Short mmCIF file of C-alpha atoms in Angstrom, two decimals:
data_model
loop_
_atom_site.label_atom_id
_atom_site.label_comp_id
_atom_site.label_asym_id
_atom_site.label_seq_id
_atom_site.Cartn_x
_atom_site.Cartn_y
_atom_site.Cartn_z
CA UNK A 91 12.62 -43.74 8.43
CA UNK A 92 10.66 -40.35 9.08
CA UNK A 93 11.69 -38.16 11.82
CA UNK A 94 9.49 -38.12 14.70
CA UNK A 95 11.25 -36.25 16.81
CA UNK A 96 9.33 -33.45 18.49
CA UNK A 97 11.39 -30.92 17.21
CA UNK A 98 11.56 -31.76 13.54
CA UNK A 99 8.27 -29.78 13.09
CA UNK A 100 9.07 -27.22 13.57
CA UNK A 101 12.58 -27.24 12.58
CA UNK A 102 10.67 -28.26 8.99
CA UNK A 103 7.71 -25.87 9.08
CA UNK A 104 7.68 -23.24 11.65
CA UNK A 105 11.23 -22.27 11.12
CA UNK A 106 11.32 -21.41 7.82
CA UNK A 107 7.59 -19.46 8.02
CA UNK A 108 9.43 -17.63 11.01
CA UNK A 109 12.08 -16.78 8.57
CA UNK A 110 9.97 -15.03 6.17
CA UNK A 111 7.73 -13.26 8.63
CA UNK A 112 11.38 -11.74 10.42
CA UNK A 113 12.34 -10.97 7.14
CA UNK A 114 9.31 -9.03 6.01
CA UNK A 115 8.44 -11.52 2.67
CA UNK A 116 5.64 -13.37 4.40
CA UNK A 117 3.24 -10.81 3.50
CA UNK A 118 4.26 -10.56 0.12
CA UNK A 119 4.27 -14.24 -0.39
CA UNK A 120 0.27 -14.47 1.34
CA UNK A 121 -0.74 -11.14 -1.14
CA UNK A 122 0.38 -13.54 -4.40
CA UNK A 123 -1.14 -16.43 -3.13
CA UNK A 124 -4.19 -14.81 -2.19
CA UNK A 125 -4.48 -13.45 -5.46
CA UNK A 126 -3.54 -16.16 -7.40
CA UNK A 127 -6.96 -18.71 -5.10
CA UNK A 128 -9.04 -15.42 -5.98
CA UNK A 129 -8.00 -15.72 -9.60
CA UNK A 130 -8.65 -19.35 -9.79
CA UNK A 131 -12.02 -19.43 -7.41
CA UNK A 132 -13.22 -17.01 -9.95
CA UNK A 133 -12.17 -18.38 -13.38
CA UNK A 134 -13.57 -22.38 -12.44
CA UNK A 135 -16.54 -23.41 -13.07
CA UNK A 136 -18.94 -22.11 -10.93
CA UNK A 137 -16.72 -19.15 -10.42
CA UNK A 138 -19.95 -16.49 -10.34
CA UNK A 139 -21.05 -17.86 -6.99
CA UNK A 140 -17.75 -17.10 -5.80
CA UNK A 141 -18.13 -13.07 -7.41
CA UNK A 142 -21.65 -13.43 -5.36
CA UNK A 143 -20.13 -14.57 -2.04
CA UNK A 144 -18.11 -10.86 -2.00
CA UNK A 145 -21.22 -8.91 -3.69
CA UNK A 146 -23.96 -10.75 -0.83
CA UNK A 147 -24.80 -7.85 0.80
CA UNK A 148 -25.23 -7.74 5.07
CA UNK A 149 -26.58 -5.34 7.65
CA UNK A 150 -24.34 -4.32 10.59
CA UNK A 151 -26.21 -1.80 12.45
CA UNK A 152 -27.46 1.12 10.59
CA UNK A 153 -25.71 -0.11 7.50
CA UNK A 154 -26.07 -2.50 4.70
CA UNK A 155 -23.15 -2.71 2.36
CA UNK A 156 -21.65 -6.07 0.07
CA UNK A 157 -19.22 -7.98 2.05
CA UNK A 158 -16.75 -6.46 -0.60
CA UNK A 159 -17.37 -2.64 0.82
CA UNK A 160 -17.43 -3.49 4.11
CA UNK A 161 -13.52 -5.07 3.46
CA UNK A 162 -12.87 -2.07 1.17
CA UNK A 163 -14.58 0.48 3.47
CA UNK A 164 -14.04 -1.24 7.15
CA UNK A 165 -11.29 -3.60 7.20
CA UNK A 166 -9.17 -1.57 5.29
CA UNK A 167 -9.36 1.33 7.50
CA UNK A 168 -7.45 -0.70 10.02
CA UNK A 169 -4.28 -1.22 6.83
CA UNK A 170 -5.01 3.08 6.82
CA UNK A 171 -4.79 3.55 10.54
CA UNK A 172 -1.83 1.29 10.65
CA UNK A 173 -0.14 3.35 7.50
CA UNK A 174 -1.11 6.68 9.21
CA UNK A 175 0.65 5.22 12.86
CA UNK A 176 3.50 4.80 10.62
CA UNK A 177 3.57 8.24 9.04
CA UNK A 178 3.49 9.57 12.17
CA UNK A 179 5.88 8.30 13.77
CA UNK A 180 8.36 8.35 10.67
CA UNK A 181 7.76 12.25 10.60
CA UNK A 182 8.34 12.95 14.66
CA UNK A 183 10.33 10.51 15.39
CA UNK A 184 12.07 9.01 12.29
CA UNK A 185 13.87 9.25 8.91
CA UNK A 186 11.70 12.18 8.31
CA UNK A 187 12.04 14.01 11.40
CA UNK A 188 14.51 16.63 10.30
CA UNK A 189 14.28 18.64 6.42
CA UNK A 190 17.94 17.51 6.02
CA UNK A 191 16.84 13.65 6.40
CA UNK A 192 13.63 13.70 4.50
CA UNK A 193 14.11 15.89 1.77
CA UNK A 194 15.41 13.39 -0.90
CA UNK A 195 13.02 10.62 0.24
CA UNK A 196 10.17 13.36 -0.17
CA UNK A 197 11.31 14.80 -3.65
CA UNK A 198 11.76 10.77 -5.13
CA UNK A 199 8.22 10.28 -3.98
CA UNK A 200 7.30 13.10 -5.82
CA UNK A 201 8.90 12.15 -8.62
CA UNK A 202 7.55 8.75 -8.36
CA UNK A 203 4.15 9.95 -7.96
CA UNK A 204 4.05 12.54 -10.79
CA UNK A 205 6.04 10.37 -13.44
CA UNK A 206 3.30 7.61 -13.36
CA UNK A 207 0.42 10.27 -13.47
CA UNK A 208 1.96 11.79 -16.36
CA UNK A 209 2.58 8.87 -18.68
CA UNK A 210 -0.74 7.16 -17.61
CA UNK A 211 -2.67 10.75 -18.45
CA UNK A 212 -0.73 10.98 -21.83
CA UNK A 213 -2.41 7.85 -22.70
CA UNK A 214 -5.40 8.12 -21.46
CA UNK A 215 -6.27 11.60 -21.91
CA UNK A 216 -10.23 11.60 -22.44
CA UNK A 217 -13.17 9.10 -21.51
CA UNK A 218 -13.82 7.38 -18.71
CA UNK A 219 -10.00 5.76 -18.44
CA UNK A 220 -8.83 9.01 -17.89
CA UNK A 221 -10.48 8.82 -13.94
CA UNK A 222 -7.48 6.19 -13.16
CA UNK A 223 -4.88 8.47 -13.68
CA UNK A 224 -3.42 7.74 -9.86
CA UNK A 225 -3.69 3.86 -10.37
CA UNK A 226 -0.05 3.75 -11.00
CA UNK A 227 1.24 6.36 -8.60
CA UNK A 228 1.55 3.93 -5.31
CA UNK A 229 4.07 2.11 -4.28
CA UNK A 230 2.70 -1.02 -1.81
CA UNK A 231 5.57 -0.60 0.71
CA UNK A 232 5.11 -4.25 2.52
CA UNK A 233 5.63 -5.76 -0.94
CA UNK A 234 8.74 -3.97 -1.60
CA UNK A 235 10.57 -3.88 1.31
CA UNK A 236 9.94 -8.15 0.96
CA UNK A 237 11.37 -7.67 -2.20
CA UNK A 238 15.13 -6.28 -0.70
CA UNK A 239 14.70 -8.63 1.89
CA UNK A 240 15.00 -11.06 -0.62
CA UNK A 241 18.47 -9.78 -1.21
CA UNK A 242 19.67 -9.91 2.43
CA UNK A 243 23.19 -7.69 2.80
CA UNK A 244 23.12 -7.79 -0.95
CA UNK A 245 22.02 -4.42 -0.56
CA UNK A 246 23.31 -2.12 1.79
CA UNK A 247 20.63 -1.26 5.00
CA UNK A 248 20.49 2.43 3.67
CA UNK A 249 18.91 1.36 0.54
CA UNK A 250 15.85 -0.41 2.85
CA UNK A 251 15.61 2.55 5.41
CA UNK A 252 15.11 4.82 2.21
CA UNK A 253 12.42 3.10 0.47
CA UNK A 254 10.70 2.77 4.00
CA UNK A 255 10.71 6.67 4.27
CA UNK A 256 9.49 6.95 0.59
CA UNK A 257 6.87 4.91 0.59
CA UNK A 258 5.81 6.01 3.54
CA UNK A 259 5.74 9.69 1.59
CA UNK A 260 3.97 7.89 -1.22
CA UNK A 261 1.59 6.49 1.47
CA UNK A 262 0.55 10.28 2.47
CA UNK A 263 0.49 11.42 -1.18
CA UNK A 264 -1.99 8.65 -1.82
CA UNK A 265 -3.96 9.31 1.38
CA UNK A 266 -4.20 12.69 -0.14
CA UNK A 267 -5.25 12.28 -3.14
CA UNK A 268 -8.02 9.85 -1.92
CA UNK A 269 -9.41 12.25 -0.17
CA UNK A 270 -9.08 15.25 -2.84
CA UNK A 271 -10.25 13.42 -6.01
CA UNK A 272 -11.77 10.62 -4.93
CA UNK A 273 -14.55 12.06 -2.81
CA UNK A 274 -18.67 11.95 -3.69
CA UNK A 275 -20.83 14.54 -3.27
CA UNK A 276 -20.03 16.08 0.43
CA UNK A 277 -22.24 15.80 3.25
CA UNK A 278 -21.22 19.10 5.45
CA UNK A 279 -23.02 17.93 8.56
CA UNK A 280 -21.21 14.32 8.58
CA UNK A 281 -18.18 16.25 7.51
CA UNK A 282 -19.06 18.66 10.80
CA UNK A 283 -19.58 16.11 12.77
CA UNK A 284 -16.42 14.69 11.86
CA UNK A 285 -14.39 17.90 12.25
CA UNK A 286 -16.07 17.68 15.87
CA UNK A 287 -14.31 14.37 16.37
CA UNK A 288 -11.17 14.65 15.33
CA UNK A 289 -11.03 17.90 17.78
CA UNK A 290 -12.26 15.63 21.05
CA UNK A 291 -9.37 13.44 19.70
CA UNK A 292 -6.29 16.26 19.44
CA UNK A 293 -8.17 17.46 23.12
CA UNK A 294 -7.45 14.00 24.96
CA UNK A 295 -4.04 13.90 22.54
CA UNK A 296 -3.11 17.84 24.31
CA UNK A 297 -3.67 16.78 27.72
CA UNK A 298 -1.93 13.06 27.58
CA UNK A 299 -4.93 11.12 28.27
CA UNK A 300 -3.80 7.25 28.09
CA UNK A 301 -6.31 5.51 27.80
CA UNK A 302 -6.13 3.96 24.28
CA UNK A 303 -9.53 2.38 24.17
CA UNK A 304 -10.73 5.99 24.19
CA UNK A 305 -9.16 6.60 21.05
CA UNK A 306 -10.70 3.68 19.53
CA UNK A 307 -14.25 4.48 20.83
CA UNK A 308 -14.29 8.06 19.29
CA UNK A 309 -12.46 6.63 16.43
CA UNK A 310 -15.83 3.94 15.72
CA UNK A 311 -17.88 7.08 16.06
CA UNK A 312 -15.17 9.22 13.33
CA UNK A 313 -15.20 6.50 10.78
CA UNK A 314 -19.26 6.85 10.45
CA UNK A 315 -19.20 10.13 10.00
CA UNK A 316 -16.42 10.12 7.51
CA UNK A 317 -18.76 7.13 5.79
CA UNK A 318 -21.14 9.50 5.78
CA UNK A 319 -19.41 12.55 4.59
CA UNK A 320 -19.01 11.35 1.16
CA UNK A 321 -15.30 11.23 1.81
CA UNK A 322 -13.82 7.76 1.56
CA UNK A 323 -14.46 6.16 5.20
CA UNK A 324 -10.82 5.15 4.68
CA UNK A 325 -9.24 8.40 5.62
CA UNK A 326 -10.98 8.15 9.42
CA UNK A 327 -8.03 5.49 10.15
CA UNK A 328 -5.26 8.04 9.22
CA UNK A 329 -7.02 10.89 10.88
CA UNK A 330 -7.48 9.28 13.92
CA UNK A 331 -3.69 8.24 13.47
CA UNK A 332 -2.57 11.53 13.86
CA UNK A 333 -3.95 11.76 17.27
CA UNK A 334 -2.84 8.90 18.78
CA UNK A 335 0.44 9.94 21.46
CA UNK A 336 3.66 9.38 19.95
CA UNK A 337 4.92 6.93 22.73
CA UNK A 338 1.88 4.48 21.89
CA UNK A 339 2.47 4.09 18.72
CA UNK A 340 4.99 1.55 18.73
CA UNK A 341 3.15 -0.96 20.94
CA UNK A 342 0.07 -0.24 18.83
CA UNK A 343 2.00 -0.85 15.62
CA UNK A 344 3.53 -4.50 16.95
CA UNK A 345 -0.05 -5.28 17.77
CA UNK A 346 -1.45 -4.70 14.36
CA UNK A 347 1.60 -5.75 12.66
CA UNK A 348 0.60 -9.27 12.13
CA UNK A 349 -3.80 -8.64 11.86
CA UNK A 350 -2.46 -6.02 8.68
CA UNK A 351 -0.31 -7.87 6.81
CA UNK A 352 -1.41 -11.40 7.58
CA UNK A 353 -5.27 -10.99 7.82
CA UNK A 354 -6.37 -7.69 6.67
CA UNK A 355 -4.61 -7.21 3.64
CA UNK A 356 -5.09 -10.95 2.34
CA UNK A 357 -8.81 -10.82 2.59
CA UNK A 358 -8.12 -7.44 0.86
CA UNK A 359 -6.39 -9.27 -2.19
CA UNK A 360 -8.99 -12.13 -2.13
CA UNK A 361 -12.04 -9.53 -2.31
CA UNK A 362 -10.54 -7.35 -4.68
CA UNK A 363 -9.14 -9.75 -7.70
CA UNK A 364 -11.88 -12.01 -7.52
CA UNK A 365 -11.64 -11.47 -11.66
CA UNK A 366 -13.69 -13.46 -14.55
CA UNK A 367 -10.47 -13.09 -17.10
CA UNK A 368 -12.00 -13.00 -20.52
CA UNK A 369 -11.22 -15.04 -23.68
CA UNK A 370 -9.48 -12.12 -25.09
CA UNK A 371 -7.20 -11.15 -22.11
CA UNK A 372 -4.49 -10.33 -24.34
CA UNK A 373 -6.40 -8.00 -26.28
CA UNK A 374 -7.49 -6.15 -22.81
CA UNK A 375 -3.97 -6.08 -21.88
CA UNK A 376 -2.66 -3.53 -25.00
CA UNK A 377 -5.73 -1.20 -24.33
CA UNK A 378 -4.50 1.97 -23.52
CA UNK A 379 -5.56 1.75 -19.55
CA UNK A 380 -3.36 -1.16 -19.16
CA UNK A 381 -0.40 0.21 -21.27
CA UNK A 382 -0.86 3.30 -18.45
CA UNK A 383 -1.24 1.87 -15.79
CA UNK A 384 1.69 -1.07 -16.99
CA UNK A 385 4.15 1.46 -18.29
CA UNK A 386 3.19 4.02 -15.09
CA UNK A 387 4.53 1.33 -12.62
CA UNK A 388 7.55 -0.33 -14.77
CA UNK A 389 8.69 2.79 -16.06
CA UNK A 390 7.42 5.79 -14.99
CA UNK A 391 7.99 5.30 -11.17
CA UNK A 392 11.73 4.24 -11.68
CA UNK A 393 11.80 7.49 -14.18
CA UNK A 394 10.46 9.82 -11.50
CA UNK A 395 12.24 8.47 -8.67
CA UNK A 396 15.95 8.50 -10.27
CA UNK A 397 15.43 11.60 -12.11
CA UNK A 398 13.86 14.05 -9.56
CA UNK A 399 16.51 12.63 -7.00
CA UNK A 400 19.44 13.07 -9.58
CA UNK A 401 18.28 16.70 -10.16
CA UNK A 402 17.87 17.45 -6.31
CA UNK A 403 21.92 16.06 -6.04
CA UNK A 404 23.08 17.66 -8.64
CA UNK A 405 21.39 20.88 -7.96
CA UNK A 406 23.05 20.39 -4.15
CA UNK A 407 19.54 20.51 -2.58
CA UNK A 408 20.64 16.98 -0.92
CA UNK A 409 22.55 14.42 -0.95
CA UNK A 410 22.87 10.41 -1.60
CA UNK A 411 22.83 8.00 1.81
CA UNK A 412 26.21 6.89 2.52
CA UNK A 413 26.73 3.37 0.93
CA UNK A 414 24.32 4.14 -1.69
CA UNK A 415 25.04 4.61 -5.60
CA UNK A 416 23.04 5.75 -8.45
CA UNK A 417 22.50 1.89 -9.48
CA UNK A 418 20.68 1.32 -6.16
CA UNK A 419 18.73 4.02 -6.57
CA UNK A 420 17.48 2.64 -10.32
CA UNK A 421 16.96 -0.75 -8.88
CA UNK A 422 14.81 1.00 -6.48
CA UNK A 423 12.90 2.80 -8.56
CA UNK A 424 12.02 -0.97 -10.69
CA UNK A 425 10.96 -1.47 -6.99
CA UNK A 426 9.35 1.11 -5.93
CA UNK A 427 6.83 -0.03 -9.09
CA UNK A 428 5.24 -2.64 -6.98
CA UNK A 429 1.93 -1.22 -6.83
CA UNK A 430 -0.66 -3.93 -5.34
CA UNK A 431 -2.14 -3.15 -2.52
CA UNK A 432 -2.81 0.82 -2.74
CA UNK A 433 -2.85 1.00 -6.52
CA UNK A 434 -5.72 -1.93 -6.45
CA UNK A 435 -7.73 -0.34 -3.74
CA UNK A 436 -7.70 3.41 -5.93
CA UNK A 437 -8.13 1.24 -9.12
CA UNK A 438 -11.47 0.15 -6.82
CA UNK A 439 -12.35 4.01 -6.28
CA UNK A 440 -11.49 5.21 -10.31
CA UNK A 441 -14.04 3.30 -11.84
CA UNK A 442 -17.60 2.19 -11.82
CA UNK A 443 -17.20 0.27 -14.66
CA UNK A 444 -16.38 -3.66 -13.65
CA UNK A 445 -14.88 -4.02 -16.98
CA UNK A 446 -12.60 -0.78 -16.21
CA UNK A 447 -12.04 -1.91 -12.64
CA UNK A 448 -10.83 -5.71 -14.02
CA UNK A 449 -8.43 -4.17 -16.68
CA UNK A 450 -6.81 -1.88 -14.17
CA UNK A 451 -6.13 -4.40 -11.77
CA UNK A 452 -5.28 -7.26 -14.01
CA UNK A 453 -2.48 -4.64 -15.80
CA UNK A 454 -1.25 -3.67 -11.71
CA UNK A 455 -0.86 -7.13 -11.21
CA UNK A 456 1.18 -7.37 -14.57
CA UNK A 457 3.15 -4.54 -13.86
CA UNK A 458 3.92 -5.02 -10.08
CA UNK A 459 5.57 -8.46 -11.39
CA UNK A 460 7.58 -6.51 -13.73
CA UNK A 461 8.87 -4.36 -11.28
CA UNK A 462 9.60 -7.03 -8.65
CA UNK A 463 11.00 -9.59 -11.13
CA UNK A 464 13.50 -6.48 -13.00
CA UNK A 465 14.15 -4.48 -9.20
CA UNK A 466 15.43 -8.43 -7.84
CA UNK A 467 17.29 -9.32 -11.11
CA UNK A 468 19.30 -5.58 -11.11
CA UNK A 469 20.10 -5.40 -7.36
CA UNK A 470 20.95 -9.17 -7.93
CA UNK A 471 23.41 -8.29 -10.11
CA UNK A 472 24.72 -5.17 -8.33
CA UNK A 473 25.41 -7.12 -5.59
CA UNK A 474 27.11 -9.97 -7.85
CA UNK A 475 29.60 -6.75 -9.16
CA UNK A 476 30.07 -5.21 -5.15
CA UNK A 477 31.24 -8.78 -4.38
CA UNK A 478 33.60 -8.71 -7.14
CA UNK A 479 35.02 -5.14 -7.00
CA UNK A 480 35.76 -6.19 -3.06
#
């Protein structure tokens, strides 16, 4: 006999979706099967109509873009506000309010950041591949953080708040690079304009002004500039971050908490590997894009992370969290490989090429499994040991 009881619903479905959303995986889980309906949708029969749904271009305004940009160059500057809110507050009022505090998180994002560069670049040292150098440097911090919370006090909290404040670093490194290298020709009026903007914005910031809706307005009016500027549009959501008071940011954050990770960044993931995999996928895979950007994530971001870290210890520059070993730290540097979201959206910006743009993100999705699968298995297994030794 089934249950009918009013409560068995949810005690059946609700509860355990509830579950993952406190515990940070549900976003992880919706990103995989996001990608994996995109993946399909593309690859049946039919599957072109599907690449013509995102490519159908549509007029808002004075602008006609592909349903694709407007997710890659509207939606997504919500995800870029949201990440700036966070680096904002992280730096004032966080794990990287004081040097002491965020000086190892900042070095290991260096590390993590250069590591992948390097070995990508080594491989991939002229052409055209050489453009996606920084596909490999990001580390998609909703992702990873799902991943520990897979592990529950398997790993100690420490471990959790430190990846937080490095990706968060690795957020700003990639914001900045964006904006350096991957920038068309500038537009110095827009860009003037824009400058204007930002300094109505830090004027209403100075003198306290609460209205938030304000913010937003001027914001609408920043983001076409920036559009316009030649700059990715995407940077107008952390810029207009970095005005926003510090005492509204947490309300503002647990309002786009759930529209980010649960809206925003699917649609992202549904746009963006909508992918026509080719008879030969396995010859795409060992070209020497995929080995960099493959090899940047599984191994050069644990490599950077560990190594510059270990040399800032050693040299006495800072110190390890309490509670935290040097086998953490390795299992979250396999962690910290989990690329997705950020390394698919600069895989976007690298390359014209659809054929370059499908190999990159095909090898990110291929590596970010790496890292997740090896970063669970060998945190897994350090906890196994801890349990042990106690």
């Amino acid at each position: 006999m089934s249950d009918s009881r009013p409560g068995s619903f949810t005690r059946i479905l609700i509860n355990p979706i509830k579950d993952l959303a406190d515990g940070g995986r549900l976003s992880g889980i919706l990103l995989l099967i996001a990608t994996g309906i995109s993946l399909m949708l593309a690859n049946l029969s039919g599957g072109h109509d599907y690449l013509a749904f995102w490519h159908k271009e549509i007029q808002i305004g004075p602008l006609e873009k592909s349903i694709e940009h407007w997710v890659n160059d509207g939606l997504m500057v919500v995800f870029f506000f949201f990440v700036g809110l966070e680096i904002k507050r992280e730096v004032l009022d966080g794990e990287l309010a004081s040097v002491q505090k965020a000086l190892l998180p900042t070095l290991a994002a260096i590390g993590g950041v250069m590591m992948p560069a390097i070995i990508y670049f080594s491989l991939n040292q002229t052409g055209s591949s050489s453009h996606g150098w920084a596909i490999p440097t990001a580390t998609d911090i909703a992702f990873s953080l799902g991943i520990l919370s897979l592990l529950g006090d398997r790993v100690p909290f420490s471990l959790k708040v430190f990846l937080t404040a490095l990706a968060v670093i690795d957020d700003l490194i990639a914001v900045l690079i964006i904006a350096v290298f991957y920038t068309s020709n500038i537009q110095a009026n827009m860009l003037l304009y824009a400058a204007g903007i930002v300094a109505i914005l830090s004027v209403l910031n100075y003198f306290k002004v609460e209205g938030i809706i304000w913010y937003l307005l001027l914001g609408g009016i920043l983001w076409y500039f920036v559009l316009k500027s030649g700059i990715h549009a995407t940077i107008a959501g952390v810029l207009l971050a970095m005005t926003i008071p510090l005492h509204k940011i947490p309300k503002l954050e647990h309002a786009l908490h759930q529209p980010v990770n649960y809206l925003i960044m699917p649609i992202f993931a549904l746009a963006n590997t909508a992918i026509i995999l080719p008879s030969n996928i396995s010859g795409l895979l060992i070209s020497p894009l995929s080995f960099g950007v493959i090899f940047g994530l599984t191994i050069g971001k644990p490599l950077g992370i560990v190594g510059l870290s270990w040399l800032a210890v050693k040299a006495k520059l800072a110190k390890l969290p309490e509670g935290i070993s040097w086998r953490h730290m390795t299992g979250l540097g396999f962690t910290a490989g989990i690329g997705f979201t950020m390394s698919i959206f600069i895989a976007s910006l690298s390359f014209k090429d659809i054929e370059f743009q499908n190999t990159a993100k095909i090898a990110i999705i291929v590596g970010t499994s790496i890292s997740a699968i090896t970063g669970l298995i060998w945190l897994t297994q350090i906890g196994k040991t801890s349990i042990r030794e106690n």
